[in-house]
Short mmCIF file of C-alpha atoms in Angstrom, two decimals:
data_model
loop_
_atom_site.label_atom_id
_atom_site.label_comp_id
_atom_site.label_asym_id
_atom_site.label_seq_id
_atom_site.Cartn_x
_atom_site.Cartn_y
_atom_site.Cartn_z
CA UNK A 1 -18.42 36.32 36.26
CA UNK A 2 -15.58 35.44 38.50
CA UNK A 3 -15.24 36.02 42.33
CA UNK A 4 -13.16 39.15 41.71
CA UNK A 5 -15.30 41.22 39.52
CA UNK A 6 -16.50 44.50 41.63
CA UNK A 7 -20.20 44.80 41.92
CA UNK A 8 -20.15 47.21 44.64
CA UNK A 9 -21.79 49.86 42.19
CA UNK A 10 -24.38 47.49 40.39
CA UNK A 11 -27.87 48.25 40.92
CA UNK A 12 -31.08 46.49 40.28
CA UNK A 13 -33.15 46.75 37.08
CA UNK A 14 -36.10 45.23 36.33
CA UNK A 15 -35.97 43.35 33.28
CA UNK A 16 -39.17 44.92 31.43
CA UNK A 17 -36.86 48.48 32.14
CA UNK A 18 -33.97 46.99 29.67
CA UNK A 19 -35.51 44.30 27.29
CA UNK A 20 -38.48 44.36 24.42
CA UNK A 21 -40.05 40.74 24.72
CA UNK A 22 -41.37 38.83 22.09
CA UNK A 23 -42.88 35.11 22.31
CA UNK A 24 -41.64 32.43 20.53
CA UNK A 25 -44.67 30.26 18.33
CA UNK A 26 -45.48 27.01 19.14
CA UNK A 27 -45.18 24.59 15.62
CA UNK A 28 -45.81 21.13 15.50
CA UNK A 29 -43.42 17.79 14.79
CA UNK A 30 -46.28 17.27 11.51
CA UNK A 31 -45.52 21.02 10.10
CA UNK A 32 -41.66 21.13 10.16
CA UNK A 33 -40.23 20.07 7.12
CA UNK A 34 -36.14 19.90 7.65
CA UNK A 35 -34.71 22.70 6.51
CA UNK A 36 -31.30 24.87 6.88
CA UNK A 37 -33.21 27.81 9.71
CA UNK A 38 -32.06 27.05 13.19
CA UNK A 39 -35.09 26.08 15.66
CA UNK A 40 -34.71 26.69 19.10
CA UNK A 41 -36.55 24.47 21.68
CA UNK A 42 -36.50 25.35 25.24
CA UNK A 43 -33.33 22.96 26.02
CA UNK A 44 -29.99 23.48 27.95
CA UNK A 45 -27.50 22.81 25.08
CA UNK A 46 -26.50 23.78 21.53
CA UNK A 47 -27.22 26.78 21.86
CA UNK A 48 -30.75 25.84 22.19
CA UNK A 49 -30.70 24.83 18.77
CA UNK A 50 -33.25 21.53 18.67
CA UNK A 51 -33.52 21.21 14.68
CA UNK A 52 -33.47 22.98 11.28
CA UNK A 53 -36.00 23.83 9.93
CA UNK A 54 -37.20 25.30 6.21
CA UNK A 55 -39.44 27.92 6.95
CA UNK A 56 -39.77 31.99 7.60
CA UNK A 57 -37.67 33.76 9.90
CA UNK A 58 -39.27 34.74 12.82
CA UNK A 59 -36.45 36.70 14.17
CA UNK A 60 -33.39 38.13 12.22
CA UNK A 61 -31.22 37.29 15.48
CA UNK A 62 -28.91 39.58 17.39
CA UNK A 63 -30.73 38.99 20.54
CA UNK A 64 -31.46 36.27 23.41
CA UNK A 65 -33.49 33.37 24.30
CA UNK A 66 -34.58 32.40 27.83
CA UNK A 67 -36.41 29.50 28.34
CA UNK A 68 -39.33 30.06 30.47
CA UNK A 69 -40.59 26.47 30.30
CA UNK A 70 -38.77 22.94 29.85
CA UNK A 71 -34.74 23.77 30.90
CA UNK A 72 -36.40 27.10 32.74
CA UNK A 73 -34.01 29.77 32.69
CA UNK A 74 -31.44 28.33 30.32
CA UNK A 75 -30.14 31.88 28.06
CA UNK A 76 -28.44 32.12 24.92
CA UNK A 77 -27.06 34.91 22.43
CA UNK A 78 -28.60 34.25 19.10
CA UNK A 79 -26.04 35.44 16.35
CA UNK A 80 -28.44 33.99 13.52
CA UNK A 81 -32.05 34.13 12.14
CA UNK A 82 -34.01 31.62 13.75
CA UNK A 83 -37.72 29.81 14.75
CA UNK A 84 -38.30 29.67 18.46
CA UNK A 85 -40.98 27.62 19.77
CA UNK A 86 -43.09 29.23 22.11
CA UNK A 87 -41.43 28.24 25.55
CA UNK A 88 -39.06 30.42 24.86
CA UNK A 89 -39.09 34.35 25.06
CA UNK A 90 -37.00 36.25 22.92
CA UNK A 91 -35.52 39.53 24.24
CA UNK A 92 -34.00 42.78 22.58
CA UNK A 93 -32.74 45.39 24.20
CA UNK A 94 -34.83 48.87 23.99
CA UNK A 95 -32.23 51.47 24.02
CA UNK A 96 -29.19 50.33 22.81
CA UNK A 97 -28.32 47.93 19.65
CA UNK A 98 -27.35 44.17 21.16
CA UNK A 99 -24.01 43.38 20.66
CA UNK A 100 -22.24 39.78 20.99
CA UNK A 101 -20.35 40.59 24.32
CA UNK A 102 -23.49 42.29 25.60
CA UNK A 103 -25.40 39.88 24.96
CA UNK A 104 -22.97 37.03 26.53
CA UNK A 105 -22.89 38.93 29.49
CA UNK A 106 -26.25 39.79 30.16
CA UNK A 107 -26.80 35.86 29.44
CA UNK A 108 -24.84 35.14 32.01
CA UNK A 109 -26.50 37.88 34.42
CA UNK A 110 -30.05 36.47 33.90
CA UNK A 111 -28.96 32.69 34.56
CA UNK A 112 -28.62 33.85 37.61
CA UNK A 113 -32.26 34.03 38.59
CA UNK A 114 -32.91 30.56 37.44
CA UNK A 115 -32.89 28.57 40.64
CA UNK A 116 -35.90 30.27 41.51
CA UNK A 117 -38.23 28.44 38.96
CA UNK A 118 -38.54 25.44 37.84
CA UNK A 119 -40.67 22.66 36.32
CA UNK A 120 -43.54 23.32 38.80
CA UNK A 121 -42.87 26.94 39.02
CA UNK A 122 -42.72 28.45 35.32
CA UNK A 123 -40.95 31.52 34.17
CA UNK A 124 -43.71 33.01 32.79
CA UNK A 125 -43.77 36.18 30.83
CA UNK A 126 -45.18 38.23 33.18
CA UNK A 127 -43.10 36.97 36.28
CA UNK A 128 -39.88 37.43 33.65
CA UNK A 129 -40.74 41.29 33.16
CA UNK A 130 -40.80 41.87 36.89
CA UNK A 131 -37.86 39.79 37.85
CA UNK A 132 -34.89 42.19 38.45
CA UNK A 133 -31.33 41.67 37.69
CA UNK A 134 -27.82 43.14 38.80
CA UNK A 135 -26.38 45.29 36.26
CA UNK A 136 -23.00 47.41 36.14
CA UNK A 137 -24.10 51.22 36.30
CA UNK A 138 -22.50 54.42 35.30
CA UNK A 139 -24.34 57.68 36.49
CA UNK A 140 -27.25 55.41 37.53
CA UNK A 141 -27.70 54.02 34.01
CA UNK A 142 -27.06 50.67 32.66
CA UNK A 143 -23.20 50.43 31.56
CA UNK A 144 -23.10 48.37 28.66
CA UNK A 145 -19.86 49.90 27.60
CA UNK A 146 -18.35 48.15 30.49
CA UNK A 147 -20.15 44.75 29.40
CA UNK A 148 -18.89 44.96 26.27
CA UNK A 149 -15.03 45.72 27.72
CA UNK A 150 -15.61 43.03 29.79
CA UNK A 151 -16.51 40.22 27.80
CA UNK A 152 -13.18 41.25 25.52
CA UNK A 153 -11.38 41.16 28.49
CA UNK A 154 -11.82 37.61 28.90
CA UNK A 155 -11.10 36.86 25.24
CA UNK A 156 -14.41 34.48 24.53
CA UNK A 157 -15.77 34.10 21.18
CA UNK A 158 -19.26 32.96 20.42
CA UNK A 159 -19.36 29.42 19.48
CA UNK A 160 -21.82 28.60 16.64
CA UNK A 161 -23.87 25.67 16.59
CA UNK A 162 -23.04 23.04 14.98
CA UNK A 163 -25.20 21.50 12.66
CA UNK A 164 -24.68 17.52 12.87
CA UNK A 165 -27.34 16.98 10.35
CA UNK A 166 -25.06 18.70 7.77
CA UNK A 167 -21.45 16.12 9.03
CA UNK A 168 -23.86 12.90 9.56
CA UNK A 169 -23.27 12.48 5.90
CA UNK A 170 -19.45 12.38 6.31
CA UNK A 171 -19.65 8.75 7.78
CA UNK A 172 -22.50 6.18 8.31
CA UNK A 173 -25.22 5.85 11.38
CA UNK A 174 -26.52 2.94 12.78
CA UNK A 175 -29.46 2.32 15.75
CA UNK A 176 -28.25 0.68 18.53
CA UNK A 177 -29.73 -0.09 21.93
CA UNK A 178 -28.54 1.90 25.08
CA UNK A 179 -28.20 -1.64 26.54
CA UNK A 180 -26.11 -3.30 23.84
CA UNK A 181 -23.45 -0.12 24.01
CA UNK A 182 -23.64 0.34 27.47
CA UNK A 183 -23.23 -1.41 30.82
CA UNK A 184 -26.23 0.98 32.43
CA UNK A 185 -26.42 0.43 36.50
CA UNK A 186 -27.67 2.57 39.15
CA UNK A 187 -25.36 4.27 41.15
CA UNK A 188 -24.57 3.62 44.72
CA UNK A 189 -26.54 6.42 46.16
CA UNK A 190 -26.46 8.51 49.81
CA UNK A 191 -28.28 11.38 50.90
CA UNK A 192 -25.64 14.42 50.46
CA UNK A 193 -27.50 16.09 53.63
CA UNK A 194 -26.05 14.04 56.13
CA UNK A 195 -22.19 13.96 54.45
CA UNK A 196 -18.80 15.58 55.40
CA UNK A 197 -17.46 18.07 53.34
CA UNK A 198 -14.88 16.38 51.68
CA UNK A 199 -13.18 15.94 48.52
CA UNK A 200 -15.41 13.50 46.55
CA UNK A 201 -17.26 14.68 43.68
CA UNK A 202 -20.87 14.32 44.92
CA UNK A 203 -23.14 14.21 41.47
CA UNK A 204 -26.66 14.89 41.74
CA UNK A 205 -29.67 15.37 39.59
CA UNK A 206 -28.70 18.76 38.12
CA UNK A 207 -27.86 19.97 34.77
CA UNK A 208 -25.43 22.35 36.47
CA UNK A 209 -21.38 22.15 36.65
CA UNK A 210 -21.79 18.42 35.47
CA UNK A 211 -24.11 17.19 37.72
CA UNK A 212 -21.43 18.15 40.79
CA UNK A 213 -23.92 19.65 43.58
CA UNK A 214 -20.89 19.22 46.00
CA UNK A 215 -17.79 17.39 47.47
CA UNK A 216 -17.81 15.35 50.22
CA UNK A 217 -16.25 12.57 52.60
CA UNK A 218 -17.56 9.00 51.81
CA UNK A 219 -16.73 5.37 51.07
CA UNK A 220 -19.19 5.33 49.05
CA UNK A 221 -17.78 5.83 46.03
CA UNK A 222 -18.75 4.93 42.17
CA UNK A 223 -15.43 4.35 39.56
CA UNK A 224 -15.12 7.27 37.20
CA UNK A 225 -14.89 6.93 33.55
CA UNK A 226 -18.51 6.78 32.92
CA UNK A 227 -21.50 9.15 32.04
CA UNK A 228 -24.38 9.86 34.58
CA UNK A 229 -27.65 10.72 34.15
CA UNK A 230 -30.26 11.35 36.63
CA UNK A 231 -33.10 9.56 36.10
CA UNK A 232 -36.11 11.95 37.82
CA UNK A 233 -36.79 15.64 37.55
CA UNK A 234 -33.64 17.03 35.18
CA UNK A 235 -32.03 14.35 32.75
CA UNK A 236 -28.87 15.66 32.33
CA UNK A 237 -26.05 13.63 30.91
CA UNK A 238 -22.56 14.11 32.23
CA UNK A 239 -18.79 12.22 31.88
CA UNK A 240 -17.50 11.68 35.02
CA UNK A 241 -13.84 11.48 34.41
CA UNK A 242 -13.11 11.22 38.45
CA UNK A 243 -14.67 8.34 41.15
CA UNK A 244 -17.71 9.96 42.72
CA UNK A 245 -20.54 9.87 45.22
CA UNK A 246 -24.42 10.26 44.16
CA UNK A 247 -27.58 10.98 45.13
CA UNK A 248 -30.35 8.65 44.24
CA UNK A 249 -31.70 7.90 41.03
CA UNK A 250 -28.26 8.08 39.30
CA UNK A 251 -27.94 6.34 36.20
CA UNK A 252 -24.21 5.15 35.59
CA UNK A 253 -23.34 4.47 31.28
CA UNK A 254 -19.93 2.72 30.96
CA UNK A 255 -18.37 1.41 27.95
CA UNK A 256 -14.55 0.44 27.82
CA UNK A 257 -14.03 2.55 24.48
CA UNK A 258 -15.28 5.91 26.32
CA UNK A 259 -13.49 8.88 26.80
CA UNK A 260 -13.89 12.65 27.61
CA UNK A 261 -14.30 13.34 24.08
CA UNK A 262 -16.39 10.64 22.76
CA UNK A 263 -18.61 11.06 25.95
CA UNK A 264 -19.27 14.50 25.05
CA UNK A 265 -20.60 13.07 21.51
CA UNK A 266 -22.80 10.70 22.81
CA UNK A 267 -24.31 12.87 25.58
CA UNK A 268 -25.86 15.39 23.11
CA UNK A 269 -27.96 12.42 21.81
CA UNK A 270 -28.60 10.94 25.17
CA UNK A 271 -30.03 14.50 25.80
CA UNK A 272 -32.11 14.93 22.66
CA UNK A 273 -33.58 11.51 22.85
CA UNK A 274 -34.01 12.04 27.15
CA UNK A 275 -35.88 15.56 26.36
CA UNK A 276 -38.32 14.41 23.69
CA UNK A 277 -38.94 11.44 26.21
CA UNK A 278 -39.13 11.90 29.80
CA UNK A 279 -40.72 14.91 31.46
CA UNK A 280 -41.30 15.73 35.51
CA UNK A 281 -44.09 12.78 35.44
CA UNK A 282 -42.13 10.20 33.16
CA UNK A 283 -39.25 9.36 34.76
CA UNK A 284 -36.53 7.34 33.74
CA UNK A 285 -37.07 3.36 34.43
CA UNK A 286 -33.62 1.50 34.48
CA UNK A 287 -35.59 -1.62 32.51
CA UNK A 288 -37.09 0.13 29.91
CA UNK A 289 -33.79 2.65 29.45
CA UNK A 290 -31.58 0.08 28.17
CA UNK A 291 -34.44 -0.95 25.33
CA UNK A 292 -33.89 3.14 23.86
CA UNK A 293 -32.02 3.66 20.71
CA UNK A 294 -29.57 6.35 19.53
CA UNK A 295 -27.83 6.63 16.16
CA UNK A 296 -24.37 6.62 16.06
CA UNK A 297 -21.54 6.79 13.64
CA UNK A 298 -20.66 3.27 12.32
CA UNK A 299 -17.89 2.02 10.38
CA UNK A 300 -16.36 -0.96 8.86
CA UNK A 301 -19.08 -2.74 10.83
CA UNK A 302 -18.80 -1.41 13.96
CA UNK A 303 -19.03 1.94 15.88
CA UNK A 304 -16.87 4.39 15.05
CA UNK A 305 -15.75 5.56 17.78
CA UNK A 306 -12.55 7.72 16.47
CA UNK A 307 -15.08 9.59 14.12
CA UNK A 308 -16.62 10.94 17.98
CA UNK A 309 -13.58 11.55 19.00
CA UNK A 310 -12.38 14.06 16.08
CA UNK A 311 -15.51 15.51 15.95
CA UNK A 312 -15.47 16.51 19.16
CA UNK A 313 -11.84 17.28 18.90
CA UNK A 314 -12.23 19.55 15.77
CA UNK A 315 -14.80 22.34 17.52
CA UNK A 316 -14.30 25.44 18.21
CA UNK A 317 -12.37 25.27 21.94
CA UNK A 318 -11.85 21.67 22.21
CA UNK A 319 -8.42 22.33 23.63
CA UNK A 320 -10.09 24.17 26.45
CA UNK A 321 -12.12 20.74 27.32
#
């Protein structure tokens, strides 16, 4: 929201007051048959677009997801029809039509409330209807007017998914092994609790602001250029473009051919193989990592790693990267 925006006037609403919820419905890997209907898993990226799916619309869109289980919390603005499976909730508003700047804002509002659940500590439906969030108010209502003036204000655009099922067929795709890509180590770890604030990226088993819990003053440092991925509790894949400092249980993925770009690429199948995967009591062993396969683009007998690159490079707001 930005450290300058006036909330002086905001007042709490509980979220059952603003939002209609609906539960998403659980369907199996054995009944989907691929399809061109986005379904929406309880992840923390695309959107939360998992798959596509051919079957009937469960809802027309124009609304948001929250995850209550799996990435608890995570909230998106649904622009199309869609499947959500049913660790999701799906909420419309009750008295006034969602727009796409409302809901990016109020997105962004209920994110907010996510560091108090977790994997152990669900955001159930009935705990989400009594959870409360901050809204801007005009004569003690809800102001979405100034939500929607807002949002324009900072000139963002949703970004649709993008369906890679659709582009695979634009080039070939190959299995490989993590460990045959990748030279996969575990990073040189401290305990962030008893560090300096400093100016060190310190990167930490968190799918937020790239893994970066903090910045400190160490000489224990790990060389950038690399991806990390924590390896208990939240499996998030990140590039580390700068050196950095870690907690424990830090995977570190290098490969000379990697950049920012290509990283970015690579990390959404990290995270789609990681989520289907691991899970809170399945973590991540460094020996049996390195033996997991991905698909990637291949060309001329060999990886293509300029095909990552412009894909990467061709989405909406790559510039901004």
């Amino acid at each position: 929201m930005g450290d300058k925006l006036d909330i002086s006037t905001w007042k709490l609403f509980k979220m059952s007051d603003i939002f209609i919820f609906t539960k998403g419905k659980r369907l199996t890997k054995e009944d989907m048959i691929p399809g061109k209907l986005n379904y929406l898993g309880a992840i923390s990226d695309n959107n939360a677009v998992r798959d596509y799916i051919d079957a009937d619309v469960q809802h027309e869109g124009n609304c948001i997801t929250v995850n209550y289980n799996g990435s608890v919390g995570e909230s998106f603005y649904q622009s199309e029809p869609f499947w959500a499976t049913d660790d999701i909730n799906i909420l419309d508003l009750k008295e006034k039509l969602m727009t796409e700047n409302i809901g990016l804002f109020l997105c962004s509002v209920i994110k907010h409330n996510k560091y108090k659940f977790g994997y152990g500590r669900k955001w159930t439906l009935e705990k989400m209807k009594e959870t409360k969030i901050l809204l801007p108010t005009i004569n003690n209502d809800v102001d979405y007017n100034y939500m929607d003036s807002y949002i324009k204000m900072l000139n963002i655009k949703h970004v649709k998914t993008v369906n890679t099922k659709k582009t695979a067929s634009l080039t070939s795709w190959q299995l490989f092994k993590i460990g045959d890509i990748f030279d996969v180590s575990i990073g040189k770890s401290e305990d962030l609790s008893v560090l300096e604030h400093g100016k060190i990226n310190f990167v930490g088993r968190t799918s937020l602001n790239n893994s970066i819990q903090s910045f400190v003053d160490t000489d224990t440092i790990n060389k950038g250029n690399c991806i990390t991925l924590g390896m208990v509790g939240t499996y998030y894949p990140a590039w580390q473009e700068n050196d950095f400092s870690c907690s424990q249980n830090i995977l570190i993925l290098r490969n000379l051919n990697l950049n920012k770009y290509i990283a970015l690429f690579i990390n959404t199948l990290i995270k789609k193989m990681v989520n289907n995967k691991y899970s809170y009591n399945r973590p991540i062993q460094k020996n049996k990592f390195v033996n997991e396969i991905i698909s990637l683009p291949y060309k001329n007998n060999t990886i293509d790693w300029l095909y990552m690159e412009n894909y990467i490079k061709a989405l909406p707001y790559a510039d901004k990267m």
